[in-house]
XYZ file of C-alpha atoms in Angstrom:
349
model
C 150.711 127.975 108.425
C 151.067 125.672 111.479
C 147.960 124.054 112.937
C 147.857 124.825 116.681
C 146.177 123.138 119.627
C 145.631 125.743 122.348
C 144.841 124.507 125.862
C 143.294 126.879 128.391
C 141.784 128.681 125.408
C 138.866 130.152 127.381
C 141.089 131.597 130.088
C 142.364 135.127 130.556
C 145.629 134.624 128.692
C 144.444 131.808 126.433
C 141.552 133.816 125.002
C 143.910 136.633 123.967
C 146.300 134.150 122.358
C 143.428 132.475 120.514
C 142.212 135.788 119.104
C 145.685 136.778 117.911
C 146.489 133.410 116.314
C 143.193 133.408 114.435
C 143.745 136.989 113.287
C 147.113 135.906 111.860
C 145.562 133.039 109.910
C 146.361 130.062 112.125
C 143.934 127.171 112.458
C 143.367 126.839 116.216
C 142.026 123.736 117.967
C 140.834 125.359 121.204
C 140.238 123.328 124.387
C 139.609 124.234 128.020
C 138.667 122.285 131.170
C 136.715 125.314 132.510
C 138.020 124.831 136.051
C 136.011 126.840 138.609
C 139.107 128.485 140.135
C 139.546 130.341 136.849
C 136.024 130.593 135.475
C 133.562 130.204 138.368
C 131.285 127.233 138.922
C 128.627 127.958 136.312
C 130.725 129.197 133.372
C 130.217 127.575 129.976
C 132.906 127.310 127.284
C 132.762 130.022 124.619
C 131.823 129.168 121.056
C 134.589 127.265 119.338
C 136.185 125.993 122.563
C 135.875 122.258 123.286
C 135.469 121.392 126.988
C 138.200 118.840 127.716
C 140.048 118.056 130.922
C 143.721 118.298 129.953
C 144.516 115.335 132.193
C 142.571 113.155 129.700
C 145.316 111.941 127.355
C 142.947 109.968 125.122
C 140.592 112.913 124.560
C 143.505 115.190 123.712
C 145.005 112.644 121.332
C 141.697 112.436 119.435
C 142.027 116.153 118.597
C 145.761 116.220 117.882
C 145.620 114.697 114.407
C 147.428 117.056 112.034
C 148.416 119.483 114.803
C 151.907 120.956 114.351
C 152.370 122.655 117.723
C 150.643 122.627 121.100
C 150.398 125.959 122.920
C 149.803 124.799 126.499
C 148.266 127.557 128.629
C 145.964 125.481 130.844
C 146.976 125.798 134.509
C 146.017 126.673 138.050
C 147.594 130.050 138.733
C 148.221 132.439 141.600
C 149.184 132.004 145.250
C 145.872 130.295 146.075
C 144.317 130.110 149.523
C 146.602 127.858 151.579
C 148.585 124.614 151.465
C 145.409 122.577 151.001
C 145.448 123.770 147.369
C 148.465 121.526 146.668
C 146.442 118.745 144.952
C 144.821 121.294 142.629
C 148.206 122.593 141.461
C 149.593 119.075 141.095
C 146.586 117.877 139.109
C 145.945 120.764 136.750
C 149.558 121.826 136.204
C 151.767 118.774 136.567
C 149.481 115.862 135.708
C 147.905 118.045 133.009
C 151.276 118.742 131.394
C 152.273 115.080 131.608
C 149.004 114.110 129.894
C 149.539 116.684 127.131
C 153.050 115.353 126.531
C 151.749 111.771 126.452
C 149.100 112.730 123.891
C 151.729 114.470 121.766
C 153.932 111.368 121.907
C 151.056 109.133 120.798
C 150.241 111.311 117.815
C 153.730 112.382 116.762
C 153.356 116.088 117.533
C 156.840 117.341 118.380
C 156.526 121.051 119.207
C 155.335 122.548 122.493
C 154.995 126.133 123.696
C 154.599 125.985 127.482
C 153.229 128.722 129.719
C 155.705 128.913 132.596
C 156.253 131.671 135.147
C 158.821 133.884 136.796
C 157.910 132.198 140.106
C 160.301 129.354 139.195
C 163.214 131.638 140.134
C 162.155 132.250 143.714
C 164.115 135.332 144.814
C 165.992 135.560 141.513
C 169.522 136.909 141.295
C 170.761 138.530 144.479
C 174.057 140.187 145.366
C 175.823 140.726 148.682
C 176.976 144.188 149.730
C 180.368 143.246 148.235
C 178.792 142.406 144.862
C 179.085 138.616 145.202
C 176.259 136.295 144.087
C 174.018 134.918 146.835
C 173.766 131.137 146.525
C 171.357 130.402 149.379
C 167.822 131.679 149.780
C 167.963 134.450 152.378
C 165.368 134.620 155.110
C 163.509 137.629 156.386
C 162.937 137.931 160.105
C 159.547 138.817 161.552
C 161.168 141.196 164.041
C 162.778 143.147 161.186
C 159.431 143.346 159.405
C 157.817 144.721 162.542
C 160.417 147.496 162.413
C 159.566 148.219 158.775
C 162.618 146.495 157.282
C 161.531 144.032 154.588
C 164.759 143.676 152.638
C 166.929 140.572 152.516
C 170.023 140.809 154.682
C 173.161 138.746 155.059
C 173.953 137.105 158.428
C 176.099 140.124 159.361
C 173.124 142.425 158.794
C 174.307 144.040 155.570
C 171.737 144.515 152.792
C 171.364 142.123 149.865
C 170.473 143.758 146.550
C 168.746 142.429 143.412
C 169.776 142.390 139.780
C 168.054 141.378 136.551
C 167.327 137.652 136.517
C 168.338 135.769 133.400
C 167.132 132.371 132.298
C 170.261 130.650 133.625
C 169.359 131.568 137.225
C 168.729 128.593 139.546
C 165.148 127.397 139.986
C 164.193 127.971 143.640
C 160.386 127.706 144.006
C 158.925 129.307 147.139
C 155.216 128.442 146.790
C 152.982 125.548 145.761
C 152.276 127.270 142.461
C 155.984 127.810 141.858
C 156.765 124.161 142.629
C 154.158 123.066 140.092
C 155.587 125.340 137.383
C 159.100 123.986 137.950
C 157.702 120.457 137.644
C 155.965 121.382 134.379
C 159.254 122.605 132.938
C 161.091 119.481 134.101
C 158.488 117.180 132.522
C 158.700 119.142 129.270
C 162.505 119.164 129.283
C 162.671 115.407 129.879
C 160.094 114.851 127.116
C 162.163 116.906 124.663
C 165.263 114.871 125.477
C 163.490 111.521 125.123
C 161.522 112.278 121.948
C 163.677 114.797 120.098
C 160.821 117.276 120.399
C 161.146 121.016 120.942
C 159.873 123.055 123.882
C 159.819 126.804 124.417
C 158.924 127.547 128.042
C 157.729 131.141 128.296
C 158.370 132.423 131.805
C 155.647 135.051 132.196
C 156.130 137.826 134.673
C 153.146 139.636 136.238
C 150.444 139.560 133.566
C 147.557 142.038 133.577
C 144.989 143.371 131.146
C 141.305 143.321 130.150
C 139.470 140.116 130.929
C 141.368 139.232 134.113
C 139.179 137.271 136.551
C 137.874 139.231 139.498
C 136.948 138.333 143.071
C 139.131 135.236 143.299
C 142.276 134.455 145.333
C 143.710 132.765 142.225
C 143.947 135.997 140.222
C 147.016 138.194 139.862
C 147.688 141.093 142.216
C 146.587 143.746 139.703
C 143.175 142.081 139.444
C 142.897 141.756 143.220
C 143.566 145.493 143.565
C 140.978 146.238 140.874
C 138.397 144.016 142.561
C 138.758 145.887 145.846
C 138.540 149.268 144.143
C 135.397 148.181 142.298
C 133.878 147.371 145.693
C 134.834 150.821 147.006
C 137.634 149.383 149.152
C 141.292 150.342 149.305
C 143.884 148.019 147.748
C 145.720 146.106 150.466
C 149.468 146.110 149.830
C 151.664 143.688 151.752
C 154.929 144.797 153.337
C 155.757 148.436 152.506
C 154.870 148.269 148.811
C 158.517 148.426 147.779
C 158.533 144.927 146.256
C 159.969 145.246 142.748
C 158.260 143.372 139.901
C 157.857 143.384 136.131
C 154.289 143.827 134.868
C 153.512 142.809 131.289
C 150.303 143.393 129.344
C 148.360 140.362 128.141
C 148.520 141.622 124.539
C 152.308 141.404 124.743
C 151.995 137.901 126.206
C 149.923 136.912 123.154
C 152.578 138.355 120.836
C 155.286 136.354 122.621
C 153.272 133.171 122.105
C 152.817 133.998 118.426
C 156.587 134.377 118.113
C 157.170 131.063 119.908
C 154.569 129.181 117.847
C 156.232 130.492 114.689
C 159.768 129.722 115.893
C 161.931 126.886 114.664
C 163.978 126.592 117.872
C 165.040 123.010 118.621
C 165.394 121.268 121.980
C 164.358 122.937 125.248
C 164.557 126.700 125.743
C 163.271 128.839 128.608
C 162.600 132.508 127.872
C 161.569 135.400 130.120
C 158.494 137.249 128.889
C 158.492 140.658 130.547
C 158.217 144.378 129.893
C 161.797 145.115 130.908
C 160.533 148.078 132.977
C 160.492 147.305 136.719
C 157.789 148.814 138.915
C 156.949 148.464 142.612
C 153.763 146.814 143.868
C 152.984 150.051 145.696
C 153.236 152.016 142.446
C 150.808 149.598 140.766
C 148.274 150.068 143.561
C 148.755 153.840 143.418
C 148.238 154.019 139.630
C 145.016 152.011 139.871
C 143.704 154.012 142.835
C 144.451 157.398 141.266
C 143.097 156.465 137.842
C 139.819 155.104 139.232
C 139.455 157.866 141.821
C 139.254 155.185 144.494
C 140.629 154.981 148.035
C 144.368 155.266 148.497
C 146.237 151.989 149.032
C 146.621 150.660 152.557
C 150.034 149.224 153.411
C 149.645 146.292 155.810
C 153.270 145.816 156.814
C 152.657 142.066 156.716
C 154.910 139.383 155.306
C 153.032 136.696 153.358
C 154.369 133.129 153.323
C 155.945 132.280 149.970
C 156.237 135.897 148.827
C 159.455 137.140 147.243
C 160.815 140.615 147.964
C 162.076 141.447 144.458
C 162.068 139.536 141.170
C 162.811 141.395 137.950
C 163.606 139.732 134.636
C 166.239 140.246 132.001
C 164.397 140.610 128.641
C 167.469 140.095 126.431
C 167.014 136.420 125.501
C 163.427 136.898 124.277
C 164.656 139.649 122.011
C 167.602 137.587 120.768
C 165.972 134.199 120.149
C 162.320 135.104 119.494
C 162.604 138.653 118.200
C 160.124 139.633 120.930
C 160.069 142.883 122.877
C 157.079 144.167 124.840
C 155.384 147.189 123.288
C 153.105 148.356 126.128
C 154.851 150.201 128.963
C 153.501 149.517 132.482
C 152.517 153.128 133.188
C 150.411 153.232 130.013
C 148.991 149.731 130.305
C 148.155 149.902 134.005
C 146.444 153.249 133.541
C 144.235 151.729 130.846
C 143.687 148.590 132.917
C 142.150 150.693 135.692
C 138.937 150.963 133.652
C 139.195 147.747 131.591
C 136.464 145.109 131.952
C 137.195 142.194 134.267
C 135.932 138.629 133.974
C 133.260 137.606 136.444
C 134.385 134.657 138.535
C 132.425 135.189 141.762
C 132.502 132.238 144.153
C 135.516 130.719 142.385
C 137.706 128.865 144.851
């Protein structure tokens, strides 16, 4: 059974992965920097988790002896507050990944499972009205948004449609977080080429489930909706709520990591991790509101800088190369999430 170092082990996703790996008999070396944006300012590491800043190559190397694979979950996530968050993303995501790779090189560990994200795709695969691929990132005009039209359009005004985004789609980051995730993948890819190591970059889509942090701008949209409902406030939905996404339960994310840790894939591979069942942001807000008996969602009609209109993944490669397929459908999982416990992270950020 491989010996695994798990970074970000105290986090929302990392804690679920840790539990599953231990249940399946893996020895897990669990570390976490306990950054306040994820945990709050006073949080302490859980039992069995060593507090280590993942930018500290020497400290990581001290724990890597005998480790077969690193499962690297530690990261700053979410859209954040504004552009002043750029150093946080660069430090925790990009410098952190570089330090992990350096520690692996020093100790001879040659297998990495990397938590990536669907945000690397930007708008994903788009098609013109004639069915041709769109090669440039389309813009959305504020005057169209004021008229209630939030879709991408070609210069002649015709609509641009979306299709499932496969792993061979171009990487077109549209936010600071997205730029940092692309950089993480590039560091890992270059490391694999230079060392002969293997990397599986798992491109998570919208993750939700019990234990998500609450009351923080660095959480996912499902948690932000839940936080407002818990305070007796209506979920605020940008645009018209028609943005199409793929929501995947954290238990399925853990299963995908188990499959990747157990895989013998060589070189660098990027794999979508998604439910394969698209749902609109408005539908997510509606499910949570109805299930909790809370206020109905409020649609703001606002465009948010860096937001993508639609991004929906193709799940085929995960099934083909990892034998992974999500088991929890969004309608079931989101309904259960409406009453699931959230992680306290008040004052984070």
